[in-house]
XYZ file of C-alpha atoms in Angstrom:
597
model
C 269.974 252.246 137.159
C 269.082 253.738 140.459
C 269.089 257.246 140.431
C 273.111 257.444 142.418
C 274.216 255.055 140.181
C 273.846 257.384 137.476
C 275.243 260.519 139.387
C 278.862 258.219 140.075
C 278.756 257.344 136.499
C 278.184 261.393 135.358
C 280.795 262.000 137.784
C 283.273 259.563 137.170
C 282.248 260.937 133.189
C 283.126 264.508 134.603
C 286.789 263.795 136.179
C 287.510 261.185 133.458
C 286.914 264.842 130.617
C 288.828 267.016 134.018
C 292.043 264.539 134.394
C 292.144 263.834 130.205
C 291.082 260.344 130.616
C 288.436 259.759 128.196
C 290.297 256.895 126.299
C 289.800 254.777 129.065
C 287.203 252.407 128.094
C 286.225 250.939 131.494
C 283.341 254.033 132.433
C 282.581 251.529 135.791
C 282.081 253.607 139.013
C 284.011 250.545 140.501
C 286.925 251.136 138.430
C 290.308 251.707 139.903
C 290.853 254.805 137.681
C 287.714 255.992 139.467
C 288.960 256.226 142.970
C 292.364 256.840 142.005
C 290.286 260.828 140.153
C 288.418 261.129 143.067
C 291.322 260.986 145.833
C 293.036 263.800 143.726
C 289.876 265.649 143.043
C 289.740 265.657 146.820
C 293.232 266.819 147.331
C 294.184 263.384 149.056
C 297.956 262.579 148.027
C 298.343 259.297 145.332
C 300.258 256.367 146.290
C 303.405 254.673 144.317
C 301.088 251.759 143.366
C 298.441 253.887 141.756
C 300.564 255.749 139.773
C 302.170 253.080 138.540
C 299.110 251.655 137.446
C 298.387 255.299 136.125
C 301.561 254.273 133.605
C 301.087 250.785 132.780
C 297.859 252.166 131.644
C 299.720 254.570 129.509
C 297.301 257.208 130.949
C 300.333 260.055 130.205
C 297.723 262.694 129.816
C 296.229 262.271 132.309
C 299.422 262.458 134.534
C 300.235 265.425 133.497
C 296.719 266.781 134.635
C 297.268 265.407 138.105
C 300.755 266.971 138.557
C 299.435 270.186 137.210
C 296.446 269.682 139.826
C 298.990 268.958 142.629
C 301.022 272.008 141.900
C 298.122 274.335 141.404
C 296.559 273.381 145.103
C 300.151 274.128 146.727
C 300.634 277.543 145.063
C 296.783 278.842 146.008
C 298.188 277.094 149.264
C 301.275 279.163 149.745
C 299.349 282.640 148.323
C 296.494 281.475 151.402
C 299.676 281.691 153.769
C 301.061 284.510 152.332
C 297.517 286.755 152.312
C 297.012 285.437 156.356
C 300.488 286.702 157.087
C 299.958 290.318 155.691
C 296.944 290.440 156.690
C 298.170 289.689 160.066
C 300.590 292.366 160.215
C 298.178 294.865 158.757
C 295.697 293.987 161.386
C 298.383 293.849 164.191
C 297.086 289.815 164.956
C 300.765 288.553 165.005
C 301.130 288.108 168.411
C 299.629 284.737 168.943
C 301.066 281.680 166.535
C 297.182 280.932 165.255
C 296.860 278.803 162.463
C 294.959 280.044 159.257
C 293.892 276.709 158.464
C 292.034 275.629 162.240
C 291.044 279.175 163.816
C 288.717 281.655 162.946
C 291.277 284.886 162.348
C 291.271 284.116 159.224
C 288.058 284.664 158.370
C 287.295 287.368 160.503
C 290.398 289.529 159.252
C 289.060 288.795 155.660
C 285.544 290.073 156.932
C 288.093 293.183 157.635
C 289.473 293.466 154.802
C 286.566 293.542 152.719
C 284.476 295.724 154.825
C 282.080 293.669 156.001
C 280.946 294.816 159.959
C 281.892 292.461 162.488
C 279.473 290.352 164.688
C 279.522 290.581 168.718
C 281.051 286.937 168.261
C 283.943 287.856 166.284
C 284.257 290.549 169.079
C 284.122 287.768 171.655
C 286.749 285.712 170.313
C 289.531 288.018 169.470
C 289.324 289.003 173.115
C 289.231 285.541 174.641
C 292.291 285.064 172.820
C 294.162 288.074 173.404
C 294.129 289.854 170.474
C 292.731 293.665 171.713
C 294.983 295.676 168.764
C 293.347 293.590 166.626
C 289.536 294.678 168.004
C 290.808 298.020 168.403
C 290.944 298.156 164.972
C 287.839 296.277 164.421
C 286.186 298.665 165.831
C 287.743 301.693 163.806
C 286.419 299.646 160.909
C 282.980 298.818 162.069
C 282.559 302.760 162.792
C 283.918 303.169 159.130
C 281.558 300.839 157.588
C 278.876 302.606 159.033
C 279.736 306.148 158.431
C 280.687 304.911 154.360
C 277.298 303.751 154.218
C 275.505 306.951 156.078
C 277.593 309.428 153.945
C 277.266 307.418 150.450
C 280.607 306.280 150.087
C 280.236 302.672 150.055
C 282.059 302.583 146.814
C 285.274 303.767 148.030
C 286.640 300.344 148.551
C 289.445 300.880 151.213
C 288.130 299.936 154.811
C 291.055 300.534 156.754
C 291.380 302.956 159.768
C 293.784 304.719 158.126
C 292.064 305.849 154.912
C 291.913 309.381 154.095
C 288.370 309.346 153.844
C 287.377 307.456 157.293
C 289.784 311.180 158.455
C 286.880 312.951 156.700
C 283.838 311.431 157.194
C 284.826 311.734 160.777
C 284.452 314.993 160.337
C 281.378 315.248 157.977
C 280.189 313.298 161.335
C 280.759 316.112 163.636
C 279.667 318.750 161.039
C 282.881 320.082 160.667
C 284.728 322.112 158.495
C 286.380 320.301 155.351
C 289.531 321.370 154.011
C 289.958 322.845 150.159
C 292.236 319.814 149.713
C 289.560 317.379 151.676
C 287.002 319.102 149.368
C 288.345 318.252 146.381
C 290.092 314.672 147.098
C 286.448 313.627 147.463
C 285.617 314.816 143.857
C 288.537 313.046 142.419
C 287.395 310.128 143.840
C 284.103 310.381 142.119
C 282.517 310.692 145.651
C 279.849 312.999 144.984
C 276.736 312.723 146.800
C 279.352 312.614 149.752
C 280.783 316.163 148.717
C 276.890 316.926 148.228
C 276.385 316.121 152.027
C 279.273 318.539 153.159
C 277.451 321.164 150.743
C 274.281 320.643 152.682
C 276.345 320.915 155.995
C 277.648 323.721 155.329
C 274.384 325.641 153.751
C 273.169 324.616 157.603
C 275.947 325.996 159.595
C 275.755 329.267 157.324
C 271.927 329.517 158.043
C 272.842 328.599 161.785
C 275.782 331.443 162.358
C 273.401 334.382 160.994
C 271.024 333.097 163.223
C 273.575 333.380 165.930
C 274.683 336.842 165.715
C 271.483 338.145 164.993
C 270.421 336.539 168.695
C 273.813 337.843 170.306
C 274.305 340.924 168.507
C 277.023 340.411 166.456
C 275.764 341.515 163.318
C 278.177 343.848 162.779
C 281.143 341.924 162.617
C 282.415 341.807 158.934
C 283.845 338.000 158.549
C 280.583 336.338 157.663
C 282.680 332.905 157.184
C 282.291 329.775 158.977
C 286.122 329.361 160.076
C 285.545 332.926 161.440
C 285.738 332.377 165.178
C 282.932 334.284 165.888
C 280.982 331.362 165.294
C 282.765 328.992 167.713
C 282.586 331.311 170.207
C 278.689 332.270 169.636
C 277.991 328.242 169.174
C 279.837 328.207 172.919
C 277.646 331.161 174.244
C 275.026 329.351 172.851
C 275.771 326.058 174.137
C 275.190 327.612 177.919
C 279.760 327.474 177.468
C 281.506 330.267 180.035
C 283.817 332.002 177.589
C 287.214 332.141 178.496
C 289.782 335.408 178.891
C 291.503 334.902 174.759
C 287.956 334.726 173.447
C 286.435 337.545 175.531
C 289.810 339.248 174.476
C 288.808 338.285 170.983
C 285.309 340.088 170.879
C 286.610 343.249 172.804
C 289.213 343.723 170.020
C 286.321 343.219 167.054
C 284.111 346.074 169.254
C 281.757 343.055 170.110
C 281.001 344.656 173.262
C 277.113 343.816 173.213
C 278.067 339.688 172.633
C 280.039 340.096 176.044
C 277.312 341.822 177.831
C 274.415 338.747 176.675
C 277.150 336.027 177.118
C 278.145 337.514 180.664
C 274.288 338.118 181.458
C 273.518 334.541 180.643
C 277.016 333.186 183.028
C 274.970 334.936 186.025
C 271.332 333.691 185.307
C 273.161 329.990 184.964
C 275.136 330.777 188.351
C 272.351 332.052 190.527
C 269.893 328.793 189.151
C 272.840 326.602 190.574
C 273.218 328.880 193.753
C 269.756 328.347 193.978
C 269.092 325.015 193.659
C 272.148 324.249 195.884
C 270.978 326.829 198.740
C 267.228 325.063 198.294
C 265.571 328.840 197.138
C 264.421 328.142 194.141
C 260.740 329.364 195.443
C 262.184 332.226 195.405
C 260.760 334.242 192.219
C 262.978 336.695 191.119
C 265.764 334.777 189.013
C 267.610 338.077 187.610
C 270.865 337.668 188.092
C 270.588 341.635 189.094
C 268.700 340.360 192.180
C 270.236 341.038 195.858
C 269.773 337.539 196.508
C 272.473 336.408 193.780
C 275.153 339.105 195.337
C 274.957 337.008 198.858
C 274.903 333.410 197.831
C 277.829 334.696 195.611
C 279.709 335.796 199.120
C 278.072 332.674 200.705
C 280.191 330.333 197.911
C 283.125 332.738 198.843
C 282.469 332.396 203.174
C 282.058 335.716 203.322
C 280.752 336.878 206.606
C 277.205 338.626 204.813
C 276.941 342.406 206.161
C 274.079 343.385 207.957
C 272.092 345.181 204.568
C 272.338 341.253 203.692
C 270.942 339.589 207.078
C 268.201 341.973 206.736
C 267.117 341.081 203.144
C 267.087 337.476 203.700
C 264.907 338.569 207.018
C 262.729 340.531 205.268
C 262.224 337.426 202.604
C 261.713 334.521 205.267
C 265.191 333.276 204.002
C 266.827 332.772 207.623
C 267.934 329.037 207.311
C 270.407 330.668 204.157
C 271.622 333.222 207.628
C 272.219 330.135 209.860
C 274.711 327.806 206.439
C 275.763 331.336 206.329
C 276.946 331.690 209.284
C 278.197 327.673 209.575
C 280.292 329.197 206.921
C 281.778 331.760 208.419
C 282.253 329.383 211.686
C 284.476 326.853 209.035
C 286.155 329.516 207.719
C 287.317 330.888 211.383
C 287.845 327.124 212.233
C 290.554 326.833 209.331
C 292.264 330.312 209.747
C 292.759 328.991 213.258
C 294.010 325.011 212.179
C 296.541 327.219 210.300
C 297.566 328.684 213.060
C 296.204 332.160 211.781
C 295.139 334.867 214.511
C 291.623 335.905 214.506
C 291.436 339.757 214.253
C 289.459 342.066 216.712
C 286.477 342.047 214.239
C 286.035 338.093 213.612
C 286.366 337.897 217.665
C 283.461 340.171 218.033
C 281.243 338.400 215.153
C 281.756 335.231 217.590
C 280.504 337.087 220.470
C 277.349 338.562 218.950
C 276.819 334.861 217.115
C 277.655 333.242 220.970
C 280.327 330.752 219.686
C 282.228 331.605 222.609
C 283.692 327.777 222.204
C 285.519 329.543 218.792
C 286.913 332.215 220.363
C 288.164 329.700 223.542
C 289.504 327.187 220.778
C 291.055 330.467 219.108
C 293.117 331.608 222.268
C 294.374 327.741 222.995
C 295.991 327.508 219.509
C 297.204 330.710 219.645
C 298.789 329.926 223.155
C 300.157 327.007 222.198
C 301.857 328.888 218.955
C 303.163 331.705 221.555
C 304.294 328.880 224.195
C 306.916 327.539 221.605
C 307.635 331.481 219.706
C 308.465 332.372 223.649
C 309.973 329.759 225.013
C 307.868 328.769 227.579
C 307.793 324.908 227.399
C 306.229 324.080 230.846
C 303.504 321.404 229.866
C 300.925 322.681 232.676
C 301.997 326.285 232.322
C 298.250 328.333 233.111
C 296.501 330.034 230.415
C 296.729 333.435 232.354
C 298.440 335.510 233.163
C 300.829 334.497 230.418
C 297.841 334.260 227.039
C 297.604 338.185 227.916
C 300.869 339.136 228.472
C 302.341 336.940 224.843
C 299.318 338.676 223.017
C 300.194 342.564 223.866
C 303.562 341.356 223.131
C 302.561 340.635 219.423
C 300.717 344.038 219.596
C 303.968 346.075 220.665
C 301.878 346.980 223.655
C 303.947 347.296 227.396
C 303.822 345.135 230.326
C 302.814 345.662 233.991
C 305.785 346.049 235.117
C 305.301 345.261 238.282
C 303.208 341.951 237.778
C 307.026 341.222 235.266
C 308.636 341.665 238.153
C 306.774 339.219 240.217
C 306.835 336.564 237.848
C 310.374 336.674 237.615
C 310.500 336.572 241.721
C 308.544 333.423 241.691
C 310.829 331.929 239.387
C 307.386 332.072 236.695
C 309.096 334.106 234.319
C 313.463 333.834 233.528
C 315.320 336.969 233.207
C 317.065 335.898 230.634
C 313.654 334.524 228.874
C 312.144 336.007 225.452
C 308.995 337.427 227.153
C 311.082 339.483 229.871
C 313.698 340.119 226.412
C 310.942 341.297 224.941
C 309.300 343.338 227.789
C 312.773 344.808 228.189
C 312.803 345.800 224.235
C 309.474 347.485 224.540
C 310.669 349.551 227.688
C 313.702 351.236 225.545
C 312.081 351.728 222.946
C 309.213 353.420 224.472
C 311.203 355.660 226.875
C 313.610 356.553 223.572
C 310.280 357.661 222.257
C 309.322 359.785 225.359
C 313.385 361.204 225.288
C 312.107 362.373 221.316
C 308.282 363.861 222.860
C 309.354 365.543 225.671
C 313.090 365.784 225.808
C 313.124 364.800 229.473
C 317.088 364.172 229.928
C 316.326 361.714 232.793
C 314.430 359.392 230.478
C 317.855 358.693 228.886
C 319.444 356.291 232.086
C 316.550 354.229 232.278
C 315.908 353.680 227.879
C 319.940 352.484 228.330
C 319.134 350.294 231.461
C 316.204 348.539 229.452
C 318.429 348.393 226.351
C 321.388 346.322 228.321
C 318.666 344.135 230.363
C 317.603 343.276 226.506
C 321.062 342.565 225.512
C 321.623 345.079 223.407
C 324.124 347.048 224.923
C 325.018 348.843 221.807
C 321.646 350.339 221.672
C 322.898 351.699 225.162
C 326.209 352.948 224.175
C 324.068 354.947 221.095
C 321.697 356.199 223.274
C 324.191 358.025 226.002
C 326.988 358.899 222.905
C 326.773 362.392 223.529
C 328.737 365.090 225.035
C 327.855 365.412 228.732
C 329.688 368.749 229.490
C 326.156 370.278 227.745
C 324.438 369.360 231.003
C 324.260 371.094 234.334
C 322.860 368.211 236.820
C 325.482 366.470 238.008
C 323.724 363.870 239.159
C 322.154 362.640 235.925
C 325.337 362.631 233.806
C 326.513 360.732 236.996
C 323.714 358.516 236.202
C 324.154 358.242 232.551
C 328.123 357.558 232.629
C 326.932 354.932 235.273
C 324.551 353.206 232.783
C 326.828 353.312 230.016
C 329.900 352.090 232.165
C 327.998 348.876 232.480
C 327.539 348.172 228.976
C 330.998 349.015 228.619
C 331.305 345.856 230.505
C 328.655 343.796 228.356
C 330.032 344.238 225.900
C 334.174 343.335 227.555
C 335.577 346.768 227.647
C 336.298 347.289 230.756
C 338.521 350.441 230.565
C 335.647 352.738 229.218
C 333.470 350.967 231.819
C 336.332 352.217 234.619
C 337.059 355.548 233.156
C 332.689 356.051 233.003
C 332.028 355.074 236.613
C 335.367 357.278 238.370
C 333.709 359.958 236.094
C 330.430 359.190 237.454
C 331.799 359.381 241.309
C 333.335 362.833 240.065
C 329.767 364.145 238.870
C 327.936 362.824 242.684
C 330.535 361.173 244.920
C 327.702 360.598 247.319
C 325.467 357.656 245.092
C 326.524 354.250 245.484
C 326.240 353.308 241.743
C 329.281 354.289 240.640
C 330.976 351.985 243.605
C 328.763 348.845 242.621
C 329.974 349.104 238.866
C 333.754 349.373 240.312
C 333.062 346.348 242.614
C 331.530 343.806 238.900
C 334.527 345.541 237.149
C 337.062 344.361 239.689
C 335.188 340.907 239.972
C 335.571 340.359 236.258
C 339.303 340.977 236.392
C 339.269 338.230 239.411
C 340.676 341.112 242.004
C 338.187 340.183 244.575
C 339.828 341.770 246.904
C 339.714 345.114 245.404
C 335.872 344.059 244.080
C 334.917 343.940 248.278
C 336.437 347.425 248.718
C 334.634 349.184 246.224
C 331.155 347.195 247.335
C 332.077 348.625 250.616
C 332.124 351.651 249.368
C 328.768 351.185 247.794
C 326.939 350.337 251.392
C 328.579 353.469 252.865
C 327.126 355.579 250.139
C 323.721 354.048 250.632
C 323.378 350.705 248.851
C 321.929 347.910 251.005
C 323.962 344.427 251.354
C 320.858 342.964 249.187
C 321.688 345.469 246.091
C 325.501 344.439 246.806
C 324.675 340.498 246.571
C 322.072 340.914 243.563
C 324.778 342.564 241.850
C 327.213 339.776 242.756
C 324.215 336.819 241.600
C 324.503 339.254 238.391
C 327.475 339.089 237.734
C 327.833 335.000 238.118
C 324.957 334.617 235.755
C 326.992 336.739 233.046
C 330.202 334.925 233.501
C 330.694 332.187 230.785
C 333.585 331.294 232.078
C 332.866 328.357 233.971
C 336.984 328.457 235.781
C 336.303 331.933 237.076
C 332.837 331.347 238.445
C 333.849 328.306 240.112
C 336.690 330.815 241.480
C 334.498 333.545 242.301
C 332.544 330.606 244.448
C 335.207 329.215 246.376
C 336.100 332.779 247.609
C 332.790 334.029 248.068
C 332.097 330.584 250.956
C 335.275 331.014 252.157
C 334.488 334.579 253.088
C 331.215 333.583 254.256
C 329.701 330.442 253.866
C 326.121 331.541 255.255
C 326.320 335.080 253.461
C 326.964 333.197 249.732
C 325.280 329.752 249.895
C 323.561 330.741 246.657
C 327.490 330.246 245.795
C 327.329 326.602 246.075
C 325.353 325.901 243.039
C 327.933 327.239 240.904
C 330.740 324.909 242.455
C 328.612 321.953 241.928
C 328.271 322.710 238.214
C 331.727 323.335 237.924
C 332.176 319.389 239.163
C 330.098 318.368 237.175
C 331.549 319.908 234.140
C 334.815 318.672 235.178
C 333.511 314.919 235.714
């Protein structure tokens, strides 16, 4: 008999014993019973024909054994499926409907559950199947397993990342202090070697703490425990970290001023080293932060201008490249200031001149000119920079303008007499003459200042200035001049009755002056009595006024009149009276016609 036949006989005998069929006499491997038992043992379903044959052979116990085996297999199948479902939920692998029988997932999850390290191929499979959360947990399980091995805790069975042991081992790996409850937990779970490692770590840290206290002159501090804030602070200092405000405040409260001084000195040394590397002066021998070079480089970082002492220091040490860098940084700072619309001061402009950077001065002036043009309402794109830039800069500085120049520009229609520049000019003149009145007491400045307040569209200021008892004055001509400008201010605010009273009183004080008569003529035109107005204007001419002065006054009346109908009416009157002399009034007719369309 061959070896294969012997093995088949032995196998058949074992199956008959397992399924309680030893009473069956035929032991030949060719027996039908051997086929049936092999199918049962492999978990293959029997046919009805095969079940009936077993019954005919009266193999009752065998039938019972087969049914028990099938029930056991079914139960085990269910158990495996249930365990797989639990593991899927635990390890966040429910996203995909993967079979536990045909996929690698069950095997990987069992590895995770047992704390076995997952391989690179396992990780690739998880990623390929979109199981990112499972993969994250797997990485944590791997780390947990490695930490258990590192800290002698492999006897602890749970390998899930939420385990308290994992949190403890992570703290140990960072040499962090364990709480009393965590240390006691290790002892209660008989993880004595792990607890011993912790004690060794604490001993090393205590020795280190003592060394740091000595090194940074903090031995006077009474709290020597590792939980003291001082331990972390000294570690930070030793790790070349800058102290924060709260840390410095705590050291001050503990009276550890020497520790603060050392920390600040180290900080400056690090800063100096960084700055020396940045500005390529590492060849400079003095690395102490007490060096003047350190102060220079700090100023340079802040883009501050270097002083003469700094420049001389650098020149003596042949560090001229730093001077060039400083100058360029300062120029960049000034450019940024210009771009933000800020005005360069005199010292900055002087510096630019001394360093031959007129291009920046020109840029600053152009930018400033554009800003001032918008401010003062100069919208002409071809407006020349001079003299307007100088004029506006003076106004910004509250400096008085050249009166003749302003008058010429107005006459040439390059400035509007009602524009912002003219108004600002008039206001400055009014303020100047008011100050002169206070300084010198010169009363003839009163009508001058009042006139400028009116031109600055502030008749209220003119009325305030001229509101006093004129009887205290002796000069009739001065009284008349003040009354004329006061009356004109009343006229500006529409109080024509008070304006007329002032004009008539002015005539009484100085009958031979033409100005009160001119004022009366303007008042008459304001109320639409043009014949009466012409009478007073004629009186003004007889008392010394020029025809051109009267015409200028008429033009002012037209400009100040807001009522278009009144202007139209007055224009028609003047043109009918003398179309050649008053040809300028045609423009008011045209404007009236345009508004009526």
